Coordinates of C-alpha atoms in Angstrom, one line a residue:
Chain A
M1 CA -13.3 -27.4 -24.7
A2 CA -12.7 -31.5 -24.4
L3 CA -15.1 -33.2 -22.4
A4 CA -12.9 -35.0 -19.5
I5 CA -15.7 -37.0 -18.1
E6 CA -18.2 -38.1 -20.0
T7 CA -21.2 -40.9 -19.0
E8 CA -23.2 -42.5 -21.2
N9 CA -26.6 -44.2 -19.4
I10 CA -25.1 -45.6 -16.4
V11 CA -27.4 -48.3 -14.8
K12 CA -26.3 -49.6 -11.4
R13 CA -28.7 -52.4 -9.9
F14 CA -27.2 -53.5 -6.9
P15 CA -27.9 -57.7 -5.6
V16 CA -29.7 -57.8 -2.7
T17 CA -28.7 -61.1 -0.5
N18 CA -32.3 -61.0 2.1
S19 CA -31.9 -65.1 2.8
L20 CA -29.3 -67.9 3.1
G21 CA -31.3 -68.7 0.1
D22 CA -29.9 -65.9 -1.7
V23 CA -26.3 -66.5 -1.1
F24 CA -26.5 -70.2 -2.7
A25 CA -28.9 -68.9 -6.0
F26 CA -26.9 -65.4 -6.5
W27 CA -27.5 -66.1 -10.1
K28 CA -31.5 -64.7 -9.5
R29 CA -31.1 -62.6 -6.5
P30 CA -33.6 -59.1 -6.7
T31 CA -32.0 -56.2 -7.4
V32 CA -32.4 -52.6 -6.3
E33 CA -31.9 -49.9 -9.3
V34 CA -29.6 -47.2 -8.0
L35 CA -28.5 -45.4 -10.5
R36 CA -30.7 -44.7 -14.2
G37 CA -29.2 -43.9 -16.6
V38 CA -27.2 -41.0 -16.0
S39 CA -25.1 -39.7 -18.7
L40 CA -23.4 -36.5 -17.8
E41 CA -20.8 -34.3 -19.6
I42 CA -18.0 -32.6 -17.6
E43 CA -15.6 -30.3 -19.5
A44 CA -12.0 -30.3 -18.4
G45 CA -10.6 -28.1 -15.5
E46 CA -14.2 -27.8 -14.3
A47 CA -15.7 -27.2 -11.1
T48 CA -19.1 -29.6 -10.9
A49 CA -20.9 -30.1 -7.4
L50 CA -23.1 -33.3 -7.5
L51 CA -25.9 -32.5 -5.5
G52 CA -29.4 -34.6 -4.1
P53 CA -30.7 -36.0 -0.9
N54 CA -29.3 -39.4 0.6
G55 CA -29.8 -42.5 -1.2
A56 CA -30.3 -40.3 -4.7
G57 CA -27.0 -42.3 -6.0
K58 CA -24.2 -39.7 -5.6
T59 CA -21.5 -42.0 -3.7
T60 CA -22.5 -44.7 -6.2
L61 CA -21.7 -42.5 -8.9
L62 CA -18.5 -41.7 -7.6
K63 CA -17.1 -45.2 -7.2
I64 CA -18.4 -45.9 -10.3
L65 CA -16.2 -43.6 -12.1
A66 CA -13.5 -44.4 -9.2
G67 CA -13.8 -48.2 -10.8
L68 CA -14.3 -49.1 -7.0
I69 CA -18.2 -50.3 -7.9
L70 CA -18.6 -51.6 -11.8
P71 CA -21.5 -50.2 -13.5
T72 CA -24.8 -53.1 -14.4
E73 CA -25.4 -50.6 -18.0
G74 CA -23.3 -47.9 -19.6
Y75 CA -20.6 -46.9 -20.6
I76 CA -18.1 -44.2 -18.7
E77 CA -15.2 -42.5 -20.4
I78 CA -12.3 -39.9 -18.6
D79 CA -10.2 -37.8 -21.1
G80 CA -11.8 -39.5 -24.0
E81 CA -10.8 -42.9 -23.1
D82 CA -13.2 -45.7 -22.1
V83 CA -12.4 -46.6 -18.5
T84 CA -15.8 -48.2 -17.8
D85 CA -13.8 -51.0 -16.4
G86 CA -12.3 -48.8 -13.6
S87 CA -9.0 -48.4 -15.5
A88 CA -8.6 -44.7 -15.1
A89 CA -8.0 -44.6 -10.8
R90 CA -5.7 -48.0 -11.4
D91 CA -3.3 -45.5 -13.9
G92 CA -3.7 -42.2 -12.6
R93 CA -5.2 -40.1 -14.1
L94 CA -8.6 -40.4 -11.6
I95 CA -8.5 -40.1 -8.2
Y96 CA -10.8 -40.2 -5.5
V97 CA -10.9 -39.0 -2.1
S98 CA -13.7 -40.2 0.1
N99 CA -15.1 -38.3 3.3
E100 CA -13.6 -41.7 5.2
E101 CA -11.2 -40.5 8.3
R102 CA -9.8 -43.9 8.6
S103 CA -8.3 -44.4 5.4
M104 CA -5.0 -43.3 5.7
F105 CA -2.2 -45.5 8.6
W106 CA -3.4 -44.1 11.7
R107 CA -0.2 -45.0 13.3
L108 CA 2.2 -43.5 10.8
S109 CA 3.2 -40.1 10.3
G110 CA 1.3 -38.1 7.7
R111 CA 4.9 -37.7 6.0
E112 CA 5.4 -41.7 6.2
N113 CA 1.8 -42.7 4.6
L114 CA 2.3 -40.3 1.6
R115 CA 5.9 -42.6 1.5
V116 CA 4.1 -46.0 1.4
F117 CA 1.1 -44.1 -1.5
A118 CA 4.1 -43.2 -3.2
T119 CA 5.8 -46.1 -3.3
L120 CA 2.8 -47.9 -4.3
Q121 CA 2.3 -45.3 -7.0
H122 CA 5.7 -46.8 -8.3
L123 CA 7.2 -42.8 -7.8
G124 CA 11.1 -43.4 -7.3
R125 CA 13.0 -42.2 -4.3
A126 CA 14.2 -38.9 -5.7
E127 CA 10.7 -38.0 -7.3
Q128 CA 9.2 -38.7 -3.5
S129 CA 12.0 -36.6 -1.9
R130 CA 10.8 -33.8 -3.6
L131 CA 7.1 -34.1 -4.1
I132 CA 6.3 -35.6 -0.5
P133 CA 7.2 -31.8 1.7
E134 CA 5.9 -30.3 -1.4
L135 CA 2.5 -31.7 -1.5
L136 CA 2.7 -31.4 2.5
D137 CA 3.6 -27.2 2.2
L138 CA 0.4 -27.0 0.0
V139 CA -2.0 -28.8 2.4
G140 CA -0.6 -26.8 5.1
L141 CA 0.6 -30.0 7.1
T142 CA 4.5 -29.4 6.8
E143 CA 4.6 -28.7 10.8
H144 CA 2.7 -31.7 11.4
A145 CA 4.2 -34.1 8.8
D146 CA 5.9 -36.1 11.6
R147 CA 3.1 -36.9 13.8
P148 CA 0.9 -39.7 13.7
V149 CA -2.2 -39.6 12.2
M150 CA -3.8 -41.3 14.7
R151 CA -3.5 -37.1 16.4
Y152 CA -4.6 -35.3 13.6
S153 CA -7.7 -33.4 13.6
S154 CA -10.9 -34.4 10.6
G155 CA -9.1 -31.1 8.4
M156 CA -6.0 -32.5 8.8
K157 CA -6.7 -35.7 7.7
Q158 CA -8.5 -34.6 4.7
R159 CA -6.1 -32.6 3.4
L160 CA -3.6 -35.3 3.9
A161 CA -5.8 -37.6 1.4
I162 CA -6.3 -35.1 -0.7
A163 CA -2.4 -35.2 -0.8
R164 CA -2.1 -38.4 -0.8
G165 CA -4.3 -38.3 -4.2
L166 CA -2.4 -35.6 -5.4
L167 CA 0.5 -37.7 -5.6
V168 CA -0.2 -38.9 -9.3
K169 CA -1.2 -35.9 -10.5
P170 CA -4.5 -36.5 -11.6
S171 CA -6.1 -35.0 -14.4
V172 CA -9.8 -35.6 -12.6
L173 CA -10.7 -35.4 -8.8
L174 CA -13.5 -37.1 -7.1
L175 CA -14.4 -35.6 -3.7
D176 CA -16.9 -37.5 -1.7
E177 CA -18.2 -34.8 1.0
P178 CA -15.1 -33.0 1.8
T179 CA -16.0 -30.8 4.4
R180 CA -18.5 -33.6 6.3
S181 CA -17.0 -33.7 9.2
L182 CA -15.4 -30.1 9.5
D183 CA -16.4 -27.0 11.7
P184 CA -17.7 -24.3 9.9
A185 CA -13.9 -22.4 9.7
G186 CA -12.3 -25.6 8.9
A187 CA -15.0 -25.9 5.8
R188 CA -14.6 -22.1 4.9
Q189 CA -10.5 -23.4 4.6
M190 CA -11.3 -26.5 2.4
W191 CA -13.6 -24.2 -0.2
N192 CA -11.0 -22.0 -0.4
F193 CA -7.7 -24.7 -1.1
I194 CA -9.6 -26.7 -3.3
R195 CA -11.3 -23.6 -5.4
T196 CA -7.7 -22.2 -5.2
E197 CA -5.0 -24.8 -5.0
L198 CA -6.8 -27.1 -6.7
V199 CA -8.8 -26.0 -9.5
E200 CA -7.3 -22.3 -10.6
K201 CA -3.6 -22.8 -10.0
L202 CA -3.7 -26.8 -11.1
G203 CA -6.5 -26.9 -13.6
T204 CA -7.5 -30.3 -11.7
T205 CA -11.3 -31.1 -13.1
L206 CA -13.1 -31.9 -9.8
L207 CA -16.7 -33.7 -9.2
M208 CA -17.4 -33.0 -5.6
A209 CA -20.3 -34.8 -3.7
T210 CA -22.3 -32.8 -1.3
H211 CA -24.8 -31.9 0.6
N212 CA -23.8 -28.3 1.2
T213 CA -25.7 -26.3 -1.4
E214 CA -23.6 -23.5 -0.2
E215 CA -20.8 -25.6 -0.3
A216 CA -21.4 -26.2 -3.9
A217 CA -22.1 -22.8 -5.5
A218 CA -18.5 -21.3 -3.6
L219 CA -16.7 -23.9 -5.0
C220 CA -18.1 -25.3 -8.5
D221 CA -19.1 -23.7 -11.7
R222 CA -21.8 -26.1 -12.6
V223 CA -24.1 -28.6 -10.3
A224 CA -25.7 -31.7 -11.0
V225 CA -28.4 -33.1 -9.0
L226 CA -29.5 -36.7 -8.7
H227 CA -32.5 -37.7 -7.3
N228 CA -33.8 -41.3 -6.9
G229 CA -31.1 -42.6 -9.2
E230 CA -32.2 -39.9 -12.3
L231 CA -30.1 -36.8 -13.2
R232 CA -32.6 -34.3 -12.7
A233 CA -30.3 -31.2 -14.0
H234 CA -26.8 -30.3 -14.9
D235 CA -26.2 -26.7 -15.2
T236 CA -25.2 -23.5 -13.4
V237 CA -26.9 -22.7 -10.6
S238 CA -29.4 -20.0 -11.5
S239 CA -30.7 -22.7 -14.7
V240 CA -30.2 -25.7 -12.2
I241 CA -32.9 -23.6 -9.9
S242 CA -35.9 -22.5 -12.2
M243 CA -35.2 -26.0 -14.2
L244 CA -36.1 -27.8 -11.0
T245 CA -38.5 -25.5 -9.7
G246 CA -40.0 -25.3 -12.9
S247 CA -41.8 -21.9 -10.4
E248 CA -41.1 -18.3 -9.7
R249 CA -40.6 -17.5 -6.2
W250 CA -43.0 -14.2 -4.6
I251 CA -43.0 -12.5 -1.5
I252 CA -46.3 -11.4 -0.1
R253 CA -46.3 -9.1 3.0
T254 CA -50.0 -8.8 4.8
T255 CA -51.4 -6.7 7.3
G256 CA -52.1 -10.3 9.3
Q257 CA -52.4 -13.9 9.1
W258 CA -53.9 -15.5 5.6
N259 CA -56.0 -17.8 8.1
G260 CA -58.4 -19.6 5.3
A261 CA -56.7 -17.8 2.5
T262 CA -53.8 -19.6 2.6
A263 CA -55.7 -23.5 0.8
S264 CA -57.7 -21.4 -1.2
V265 CA -54.9 -19.5 -3.0
Q266 CA -52.7 -22.7 -3.0
A267 CA -55.8 -24.1 -5.1
L268 CA -55.1 -21.2 -7.8
P269 CA -54.3 -21.7 -11.1
G270 CA -50.0 -21.6 -11.9
V271 CA -49.5 -21.9 -7.9
H272 CA -47.5 -24.9 -6.9
R273 CA -46.5 -24.2 -2.8
V274 CA -47.7 -21.9 -0.5
G275 CA -45.3 -22.0 2.4
E276 CA -43.8 -20.4 5.6
L277 CA -40.9 -17.6 4.7
T278 CA -38.0 -19.2 6.5
D279 CA -35.2 -16.8 4.8
V280 CA -35.9 -13.7 4.9
E281 CA -36.4 -11.5 7.9
V282 CA -39.4 -9.1 7.3
D283 CA -42.0 -7.4 9.5
G284 CA -45.3 -8.1 10.2
F285 CA -46.4 -11.5 8.2
A286 CA -45.2 -12.8 5.0
V287 CA -46.2 -16.1 3.1
E288 CA -43.8 -17.1 -0.2
L289 CA -45.7 -18.6 -2.8
H290 CA -43.9 -20.3 -6.0
V291 CA -46.0 -19.6 -9.2
D292 CA -44.9 -20.9 -12.5
G293 CA -43.5 -18.1 -14.9
S294 CA -46.2 -16.4 -16.3
E295 CA -46.4 -13.0 -14.3
D296 CA -49.9 -12.3 -14.6
R297 CA -50.7 -14.7 -12.1
I298 CA -49.8 -12.6 -9.1
P299 CA -52.9 -9.5 -10.0
V300 CA -55.2 -12.5 -9.6
I301 CA -54.0 -14.0 -5.9
V302 CA -53.3 -10.6 -4.9
R303 CA -57.0 -9.7 -6.4
H304 CA -58.1 -13.0 -4.3
L305 CA -56.3 -12.2 -1.3
V306 CA -57.9 -8.6 -1.0
D307 CA -61.2 -10.6 -1.7
S308 CA -60.8 -12.8 1.6
G309 CA -60.1 -10.0 3.6
V310 CA -56.4 -10.0 3.8
G311 CA -54.1 -6.9 3.3
V312 CA -51.8 -6.9 1.1
T313 CA -48.8 -4.3 1.9
G314 CA -45.8 -5.5 -0.4
V315 CA -45.7 -7.9 -3.5
E316 CA -41.7 -8.8 -4.3
K317 CA -40.0 -11.7 -6.6
A318 CA -37.4 -13.2 -4.6
Q319 CA -34.3 -15.9 -5.6
V320 CA -35.2 -19.6 -4.7
S321 CA -32.2 -21.0 -3.0
L322 CA -30.5 -23.7 -4.5
G323 CA -31.1 -25.5 -1.5
A324 CA -34.8 -24.5 -1.5
A325 CA -34.5 -25.8 -5.0
I326 CA -33.7 -29.2 -4.3
E327 CA -35.8 -29.5 -1.5
Q328 CA -38.4 -28.5 -4.0
L329 CA -37.9 -31.5 -5.9
S330 CA -37.3 -33.9 -2.9
R331 CA -40.6 -33.4 -1.9
T332 CA -42.7 -33.2 -5.0
A333 CA -40.4 -35.9 -6.6
Chain B
M1 CA 6.6 -55.7 -7.3
A2 CA 9.9 -55.8 -4.8
R3 CA 9.2 -52.4 -4.0
D4 CA 5.7 -52.9 -3.2
L5 CA 6.0 -56.0 -1.1
W6 CA 8.8 -54.4 1.1
I7 CA 7.3 -51.1 2.0
L8 CA 4.1 -52.8 2.8
L9 CA 6.2 -55.3 5.6
W10 CA 8.2 -52.0 6.8
K11 CA 4.2 -50.2 7.3
D12 CA 3.3 -53.5 9.0
L13 CA 6.6 -53.7 11.1
R14 CA 6.1 -49.7 12.1
V15 CA 2.7 -50.1 13.0
A16 CA 3.3 -53.7 14.8
R17 CA 5.9 -51.7 16.8
S18 CA 4.1 -48.8 17.8
Y19 CA 1.8 -51.0 19.8
R20 CA 5.2 -51.6 22.1
F21 CA 3.3 -54.1 24.5
A22 CA 1.8 -56.4 22.2
F23 CA 4.6 -56.7 20.0
F24 CA 6.9 -57.3 23.3
V25 CA 4.4 -60.6 23.9
Q26 CA 4.7 -61.6 20.2
M27 CA 7.8 -61.7 20.1
V28 CA 8.0 -63.4 23.6
S29 CA 5.7 -66.3 22.2
I30 CA 8.1 -67.1 19.5
V31 CA 9.9 -68.7 22.2
A32 CA 7.4 -69.7 24.1
P33 CA 6.6 -73.4 23.0
L34 CA 10.2 -73.9 22.6
V35 CA 10.5 -74.1 26.4
L36 CA 8.1 -76.5 26.4
L37 CA 9.6 -78.8 24.1
V38 CA 13.2 -78.9 26.6
F39 CA 10.2 -79.6 29.7
L40 CA 9.1 -82.4 26.9
E41 CA 12.7 -83.3 26.5
R42 CA 13.5 -84.0 29.9
T43 CA 10.6 -86.3 30.6
L44 CA 11.1 -89.0 27.8
G45 CA 14.5 -88.6 28.4
G46 CA 15.4 -89.4 24.9
I47 CA 13.6 -92.5 25.0
S48 CA 13.5 -93.8 21.1
V49 CA 9.5 -94.5 20.2
P50 CA 10.0 -97.6 17.1
S51 CA 6.7 -96.5 15.3
I52 CA 8.6 -92.8 14.4
S53 CA 11.8 -95.0 13.8
E54 CA 11.9 -93.5 10.2
Y55 CA 12.5 -90.0 11.7
G56 CA 15.0 -90.9 14.0
G57 CA 12.9 -92.4 16.5
N58 CA 13.1 -89.2 18.4
Y59 CA 9.6 -87.8 20.1
V60 CA 10.6 -84.4 20.4
S61 CA 12.3 -83.9 16.8
F62 CA 9.9 -85.8 15.8
L63 CA 7.0 -83.5 17.1
L64 CA 9.4 -80.1 16.6
L65 CA 9.1 -80.5 12.7
G66 CA 4.7 -80.9 13.1
V67 CA 4.5 -78.0 15.4
V68 CA 6.8 -75.7 12.9
V69 CA 4.7 -76.9 10.0
T70 CA 1.4 -76.7 11.2
T71 CA 2.0 -73.4 13.3
F72 CA 4.0 -71.3 10.1
S73 CA 0.6 -72.7 8.1
A74 CA -2.0 -72.0 10.4
T75 CA -1.1 -68.6 11.3
S76 CA 0.1 -67.4 7.7
L77 CA -2.9 -69.0 6.0
G78 CA -5.1 -66.5 8.6
A79 CA -3.2 -63.8 7.8
F80 CA -4.5 -63.0 4.5
S81 CA -8.0 -62.8 5.3
Q82 CA -7.0 -61.3 8.2
S83 CA -4.8 -58.6 6.7
L84 CA -8.0 -58.1 4.2
R85 CA -10.8 -57.5 6.9
T86 CA -8.1 -55.3 8.7
A87 CA -7.9 -53.1 5.6
Q88 CA -11.9 -53.0 4.8
V89 CA -12.2 -52.3 8.7
T90 CA -9.8 -49.6 8.6
G91 CA -10.7 -48.3 5.7
T92 CA -7.5 -47.9 4.0
L93 CA -8.9 -51.3 1.5
E94 CA -10.1 -48.7 -1.0
A95 CA -7.5 -46.1 -0.9
L96 CA -4.7 -49.2 -1.5
L97 CA -6.4 -50.2 -4.4
F98 CA -6.1 -46.7 -6.2
T99 CA -2.1 -47.2 -6.7
K100 CA -0.3 -49.0 -9.0
A101 CA 0.6 -52.1 -7.3
R102 CA -1.5 -55.2 -8.3
L103 CA -4.2 -56.3 -5.9
P104 CA -2.1 -59.8 -5.8
V105 CA 0.9 -58.3 -4.9
L106 CA -0.7 -55.5 -2.6
V107 CA -2.8 -58.7 -1.1
I108 CA 0.5 -60.4 -0.4
G109 CA 2.0 -57.8 0.8
M110 CA -0.4 -57.3 3.5
S111 CA -0.2 -60.5 4.9
L112 CA 4.0 -60.9 5.1
Y113 CA 4.6 -59.5 8.1
P114 CA 3.0 -62.8 9.9
F115 CA 4.7 -64.7 7.0
V116 CA 8.0 -63.1 8.1
R117 CA 7.4 -63.5 11.6
E118 CA 5.4 -66.9 11.4
S119 CA 8.8 -67.8 9.5
L120 CA 11.8 -66.5 11.9
R121 CA 9.5 -68.5 14.4
M122 CA 10.1 -71.6 11.8
A123 CA 13.8 -70.8 12.0
I124 CA 14.2 -69.9 15.9
Y125 CA 12.3 -73.5 16.5
I126 CA 14.4 -75.6 13.7
A127 CA 17.9 -73.5 15.3
G128 CA 16.5 -74.5 19.3
G129 CA 15.7 -78.1 18.3
F130 CA 19.6 -78.2 17.2
V131 CA 21.1 -76.4 20.1
V132 CA 18.8 -76.9 22.9
L133 CA 16.9 -80.3 22.3
G134 CA 19.9 -81.7 21.1
L135 CA 19.5 -82.6 17.0
A136 CA 22.3 -84.0 15.2
L137 CA 23.5 -81.6 12.7
D138 CA 24.6 -84.9 10.5
T139 CA 20.5 -86.1 9.6
V140 CA 20.5 -82.7 7.8
N141 CA 19.8 -82.4 4.4
L142 CA 19.4 -78.7 4.2
L143 CA 19.0 -78.0 0.0
P144 CA 15.6 -81.0 -0.1
A145 CA 13.9 -79.1 3.4
L146 CA 14.3 -75.6 1.5
V147 CA 12.5 -77.1 -1.7
V148 CA 9.9 -78.5 0.2
F149 CA 10.1 -75.0 2.2
A150 CA 9.2 -73.7 -0.9
L151 CA 7.1 -75.5 -2.3
F152 CA 5.0 -75.6 0.4
L153 CA 5.4 -71.8 0.8
T154 CA 3.9 -71.7 -2.5
V155 CA 1.0 -73.7 -1.7
M156 CA -0.3 -71.9 1.4
L157 CA 0.5 -68.7 -0.5
S158 CA -2.3 -69.7 -2.9
M159 CA -4.6 -71.1 -0.1
G160 CA -4.2 -68.2 1.2
L161 CA -5.3 -66.0 -1.2
M162 CA -8.5 -68.2 -1.8
A163 CA -8.9 -67.4 1.8
A164 CA -8.7 -63.5 1.0
S165 CA -11.5 -64.2 -1.8
F166 CA -14.2 -65.6 0.6
T167 CA -13.4 -63.2 2.6
L168 CA -13.6 -60.7 -0.4
V169 CA -17.3 -61.4 -0.8
F170 CA -18.9 -63.0 2.3
K171 CA -16.4 -61.1 4.4
Q172 CA -16.5 -63.7 7.7
G173 CA -16.8 -67.2 7.5
D174 CA -13.7 -67.9 5.2
P175 CA -13.7 -72.2 5.5
I176 CA -10.9 -72.9 4.1
T177 CA -8.7 -72.0 6.3
L178 CA -10.9 -73.1 9.1
L179 CA -10.7 -76.4 7.3
L180 CA -7.3 -76.7 6.1
V181 CA -5.8 -75.5 10.4
A182 CA -8.4 -77.6 11.7
G183 CA -7.7 -80.5 9.8
S184 CA -4.0 -80.7 9.3
G185 CA -4.2 -80.6 13.5
F186 CA -5.3 -83.9 13.8
L187 CA -5.0 -85.7 10.2
S188 CA -1.4 -83.9 9.0
G189 CA 0.4 -86.0 11.6
V190 CA 1.5 -83.4 13.7
I191 CA 1.8 -85.4 17.2
Y192 CA 1.4 -88.5 15.6
P193 CA 2.3 -89.8 13.0
V194 CA -0.1 -90.6 9.9
E195 CA 0.1 -94.4 9.4
V196 CA -1.5 -95.2 13.0
L197 CA -5.0 -93.0 11.9
P198 CA -7.8 -95.6 10.7
L199 CA -7.3 -96.4 6.6
W200 CA -9.5 -94.4 5.7
L201 CA -8.0 -91.2 7.3
Q202 CA -5.4 -91.7 6.3
K203 CA -6.7 -91.1 2.5
V204 CA -8.1 -88.0 3.4
A205 CA -4.7 -86.8 5.3
L206 CA -3.3 -87.0 2.0
A207 CA -5.3 -84.3 0.1
L208 CA -3.6 -82.5 2.7
P209 CA -0.7 -80.7 1.4
Q210 CA 0.4 -80.1 5.0
T211 CA 0.8 -84.1 5.1
H212 CA 3.2 -84.0 2.5
A213 CA 5.0 -80.9 4.0
I214 CA 5.7 -82.4 7.3
E215 CA 6.5 -85.6 6.2
G216 CA 9.0 -84.1 3.4
L217 CA 10.8 -82.3 6.0
R218 CA 11.0 -84.3 8.8
L219 CA 12.9 -86.6 6.5
S220 CA 14.9 -84.1 5.1
V221 CA 16.1 -82.7 8.6
L222 CA 15.7 -85.8 10.9
S223 CA 16.8 -88.6 8.7
N224 CA 19.2 -86.9 5.7
A225 CA 17.0 -87.8 2.8
S226 CA 17.5 -87.1 -0.3
F227 CA 15.7 -85.6 -3.3
S228 CA 14.8 -89.0 -4.5
D229 CA 13.7 -89.9 -0.9
I230 CA 11.6 -87.5 -0.8
S231 CA 10.2 -87.3 -4.8
A232 CA 7.0 -88.1 -3.5
Q233 CA 6.1 -85.4 -1.1
L234 CA 7.7 -83.0 -3.8
I235 CA 5.5 -83.7 -7.0
V236 CA 2.4 -84.2 -4.6
L237 CA 3.4 -80.3 -3.9
G238 CA 4.5 -79.6 -6.6
I239 CA 1.3 -80.3 -8.3
F240 CA -0.5 -78.6 -5.5
A241 CA 1.5 -75.6 -6.1
V242 CA 0.8 -75.8 -10.0
I243 CA -2.7 -76.1 -9.5
M244 CA -3.8 -74.2 -7.1
L245 CA -1.6 -71.0 -7.9
P246 CA -3.4 -70.2 -11.1
L247 CA -6.6 -70.8 -9.8
A248 CA -5.8 -68.7 -6.4
V249 CA -5.3 -66.3 -8.7
V250 CA -8.1 -66.2 -11.3
G251 CA -10.7 -67.0 -8.0
F252 CA -9.7 -63.7 -6.4
S253 CA -10.2 -61.7 -9.6
V254 CA -13.3 -63.2 -9.4
A255 CA -14.2 -62.1 -6.4
M256 CA -12.5 -58.9 -6.7
D257 CA -15.4 -58.2 -9.5
Q258 CA -18.1 -59.8 -7.4
A259 CA -17.4 -57.6 -5.0
R260 CA -16.7 -54.5 -7.4
T261 CA -20.6 -55.9 -9.2
E262 CA -21.8 -55.8 -5.2
G263 CA -20.6 -52.4 -4.3
S264 CA -18.9 -54.7 -0.8
L265 CA -15.8 -54.3 -1.7
A266 CA -15.0 -51.4 1.7
H267 CA -18.1 -53.5 3.6
F268 CA -17.0 -55.2 6.5

């Protein structure tokens, strides 16, 4: 399948202004490196989530793709064309929708906002008359189209921003935390809208920055994980989990507390982490272990626990969640 | 381009009208200074001032033209930086940048409403001068006055783009508007003729486009001056326009690249 987005070795260093001297001697200002050689390939029609902790570089990468920030080094292709200078957004092939609620003219109605942006996108009157009601309908705002945007809820503003992006029928849509300010029900509605209307029906290629791993798993075919400006993984959810953790998750149920055994188990070969179980309910005591892929580690650990006086009642292999894998990445990096 | 400018003007007009009281105050403020001039005219009682005899000798008419140009330049010049900052603060700038409208067109379009409002103010002042202050119509040579205004408008657009460039990079502290507005009030002959200034200040005054615009407008509106009578003012304003406009466009593009390099387009 053809590539919709291809980046090669994107580096971004932002100049830092610490003093008035830096303003005048701008050519020798110190810099901070936010992206370190990000190379990413996303196929046409694919939905990809960009995950990573705060400061990982997600928004910077989206803004570079959108042309709002120029990369220091690297190369960007959208639909096979070099757009490193940000021209993809200007010619309407790509649209970036930020989580910024204020990006609309609040005192105009939703319909008037779309009219202003449609005119600036050089759509003719006839096309506007056809397209604007269609888009308002698509994002479920027909009833509220003539109300000022300042009276819209966060979700409505977000949907209007998406409708604005669709005025030009972009082949690539960049969404920056689309559900950040929505309540759980609103977020689920938005997921459904993005997946069904944008990705499945319109076939838009989606790259979406999010902190929400549940959202990423529900909406996207693949996830890309950024950490400290580096692309640490880019694949399906299950592949990314094993790539990030490099270990398997085991749950060991015991008759009582481990007490001193925790530290000694942690010291055994192949054990990456011993921790409290947070996402599974069990009767009695249970601890999770992250152990490297070799299954023969487990009997050794169980024997060690028994020798330490801990009664083991059960051992089971468990799925590591995407969130836990990313959390682990943040802790270890 | 015309549709881009029109829709941005329409949008700002709709937004301005939605703040009903502020809109009303704005409209009232357009005519208020004219009332002051009426009382000034009554006070001076049509005294002829010898130092401004070149412009007909009537001080209130002399002042009216000075106030018109300086108010127009101050408000319209500030409009560029202000509209850009408003777009940054309200978060609409990035969304506007994703449209097919060219950037200089967007910046001019965003500043069009204050320009139109100030042009309206200018027209009302001058019309008021004829109706209320009794300016004589036979002293007006309209065509040269319009050419002076067109050239001055081009210079102000250029200066406004330069001011907006500073706003893009530094966010606050645009020195162009500050220097031009403050400087022209003192030096451009708004309330007294430039000739009363010390010689060295007269030389500084010549570097300000407002000085030439005020002079050209006064001569063509108050003294029936022809193109050849105000050729010096037209040439200087023309030179300003020819140099400033490309410089402003290039400067704005450099500022834009700088803001994109620093990732500070939407910062405020």
